[in-house]
């Protein structure tokens, strides 16, 4: 399949939006093909080939469209990510140096927390630990931007890593934090936010829902202790992709 | 073979491929601030000791940007006094209508709104507008010259004269010859001349005047449009 | 025909920046809040007005989307202090 304007428009859309849900990507794929009358089938296979072609074109530019399940909803997300940690990255001007220092400290906190979540007050308190002091107000502005631009998520005041950040920084996280980065017992993917057992075993919320579906006596697959976490109903996870 | 191609032949294909990829990535990163990239910066940041293959790598990068991204790498000439500097910008090959809702421009929309206002006033005023006249007009839009933290634009004078003019080169902010005390004027910068067409701007102005005003209503401006289209520049 | 040219001739418009500004004000949705004295003086326009104008001007430009990312935009720095309790 040759590269068409549909591929180019889709890539530009990923450049400008960064991350999208499966339904948004499907809509983009359909509309792009229709706009430039490229043949289109409403199948995952056609979508995969479409994205694969784009990835072929951009791999030498250090970019890739990756997909991964949202840790909260289990829904498959797609993001255009930087694939290499080169000097060129320092030339990015989206965030100031001190903003990135704050982001790094937020990463430390999130990885350190077993649940993978930290309170927004804990995040704002980081402002005073930075080498270059940052006001609480500035920290709040940066935090809101990081959430708005899909690097972090906030639900009920709890801050965690968003799918876009996990997709782009996965290798960085395992490199820097080594065994502090856990993987989900069921799906084996990296697990930042999730349920965990004192024995060290960790499960994504939606994976726990699947693993313990219909069971009334939930036990840790690793150490057989009682699984203390409340198991969410599984319907939320099944309609994921 | 040109000197560049001789140098290129000596280098491994892998290295050239890597330099092309790095240049494309570099241009897309610098596009964050829309500042034209100097030829010298490309050598400094990307090619370093392989400077001789710059023409070859530039050509390959241009092809990659077109085939993979639908973007056009355009060389512009920035004349300062005696010297002329070669710079590069990225222009979209996919036109606005086809982009539809898929390109999220919400981050830049307000600034683009102010930019088109100034570009329109300049074009409709015959290609240049004196600074006082511009500020007087912007006042009606709630923008004051000494405004340091405008709710949407912050320091507006800095936005116009530094970001839009000296950095992005959409505008040209220059001193009016032999004025004492010095008086300044705004004109279209090299980037606007390359990226924008007079016809589209005249269409925009007519849209603002409403009840589908015909572009021909503006006699001189419309002649400018036809003239620019006949000489091939836009 | 002739009347077309004739009509053109009489309808020329000379550009007045202030008039243009008024057209922009109405396009951007003049819901500026009147100040205490009640008249609508030149209070700054809310962001939405300028965004609307920027959207309308999209066709005048050929703006390319930039690449936004986090990986590599910051130094790794020293490894985080091993303060974790040994789980
Ligand atoms: Zn899992
Ligand atoms: Zn256990």
mmCIF file with all atom_site columns, N, CA and C and ligand atoms in Angstrom, chain A residues 184 186-189 203-204 206-207, ligand 1:
data_model
loop_
_atom_site.group_PDB
_atom_site.id
_atom_site.type_symbol
_atom_site.label_atom_id
_atom_site.label_alt_id
_atom_site.label_comp_id
_atom_site.label_asym_id
_atom_site.label_entity_id
_atom_site.label_seq_id
_atom_site.pdbx_PDB_ins_code
_atom_site.Cartn_x
_atom_site.Cartn_y
_atom_site.Cartn_z
_atom_site.occupancy
_atom_site.B_iso_or_equiv
_atom_site.pdbx_formal_charge
_atom_site.auth_seq_id
_atom_site.auth_comp_id
_atom_site.auth_asym_id
_atom_site.auth_atom_id
_atom_site.pdbx_PDB_model_num
ATOM   1  N  N   . UNK A 1 184 ? 2.018  -5.912  35.350 1.00 0.00 ? 184 UNK A N   1
ATOM   2  C  CA  . UNK A 1 184 ? 0.765  -6.524  35.766 1.00 0.00 ? 184 UNK A CA  1
ATOM   3  C  C   . UNK A 1 184 ? 0.877  -8.048  35.655 1.00 0.00 ? 184 UNK A C   1
ATOM   4  N  N   . UNK A 1 186 ? -1.406 -10.216 35.213 1.00 0.00 ? 186 UNK A N   1
ATOM   5  C  CA  . UNK A 1 186 ? -2.266 -10.853 34.208 1.00 0.00 ? 186 UNK A CA  1
ATOM   6  C  C   . UNK A 1 186 ? -1.798 -10.516 32.786 1.00 0.00 ? 186 UNK A C   1
ATOM   7  N  N   . UNK A 1 187 ? -1.697 -9.217  32.469 1.00 0.00 ? 187 UNK A N   1
ATOM   8  C  CA  . UNK A 1 187 ? -1.403 -8.862  31.073 1.00 0.00 ? 187 UNK A CA  1
ATOM   9  C  C   . UNK A 1 187 ? 0.078  -8.602  30.843 1.00 0.00 ? 187 UNK A C   1
ATOM   10 N  N   . UNK A 1 188 ? 0.860  -8.628  31.888 1.00 0.00 ? 188 UNK A N   1
ATOM   11 C  CA  . UNK A 1 188 ? 2.323  -8.486  31.803 1.00 0.00 ? 188 UNK A CA  1
ATOM   12 C  C   . UNK A 1 188 ? 2.769  -7.094  31.359 1.00 0.00 ? 188 UNK A C   1
ATOM   13 N  N   . UNK A 1 189 ? 1.831  -6.197  31.066 1.00 0.00 ? 189 UNK A N   1
ATOM   14 C  CA  . UNK A 1 189 ? 2.224  -4.837  30.662 1.00 0.00 ? 189 UNK A CA  1
ATOM   15 C  C   . UNK A 1 189 ? 2.688  -4.049  31.885 1.00 0.00 ? 189 UNK A C   1
ATOM   16 N  N   . UNK A 1 203 ? -1.751 -5.802  39.895 1.00 0.00 ? 203 UNK A N   1
ATOM   17 C  CA  . UNK A 1 203 ? -2.737 -6.007  38.817 1.00 0.00 ? 203 UNK A CA  1
ATOM   18 C  C   . UNK A 1 203 ? -3.323 -4.664  38.406 1.00 0.00 ? 203 UNK A C   1
ATOM   19 N  N   . UNK A 1 204 ? -3.520 -4.473  37.089 1.00 0.00 ? 204 UNK A N   1
ATOM   20 C  CA  . UNK A 1 204 ? -4.308 -3.313  36.654 1.00 0.00 ? 204 UNK A CA  1
ATOM   21 C  C   . UNK A 1 204 ? -5.721 -3.463  37.216 1.00 0.00 ? 204 UNK A C   1
ATOM   22 N  N   . UNK A 1 206 ? -8.526 -3.033  35.704 1.00 0.00 ? 206 UNK A N   1
ATOM   23 C  CA  . UNK A 1 206 ? -9.413 -3.789  34.791 1.00 0.00 ? 206 UNK A CA  1
ATOM   24 C  C   . UNK A 1 206 ? -8.965 -5.247  34.678 1.00 0.00 ? 206 UNK A C   1
ATOM   25 N  N   . UNK A 1 207 ? -7.672 -5.507  34.972 1.00 0.00 ? 207 UNK A N   1
ATOM   26 C  CA  . UNK A 1 207 ? -7.202 -6.896  34.926 1.00 0.00 ? 207 UNK A CA  1
ATOM   27 C  C   . UNK A 1 207 ? -7.673 -7.644  36.183 1.00 0.00 ? 207 UNK A C   1
HETATM 28 ZN ZN1 . LIG D 2 .   ? -2.894 -5.749  33.325 1.00 0.00 ? 1   LIG D ZN1 1
#
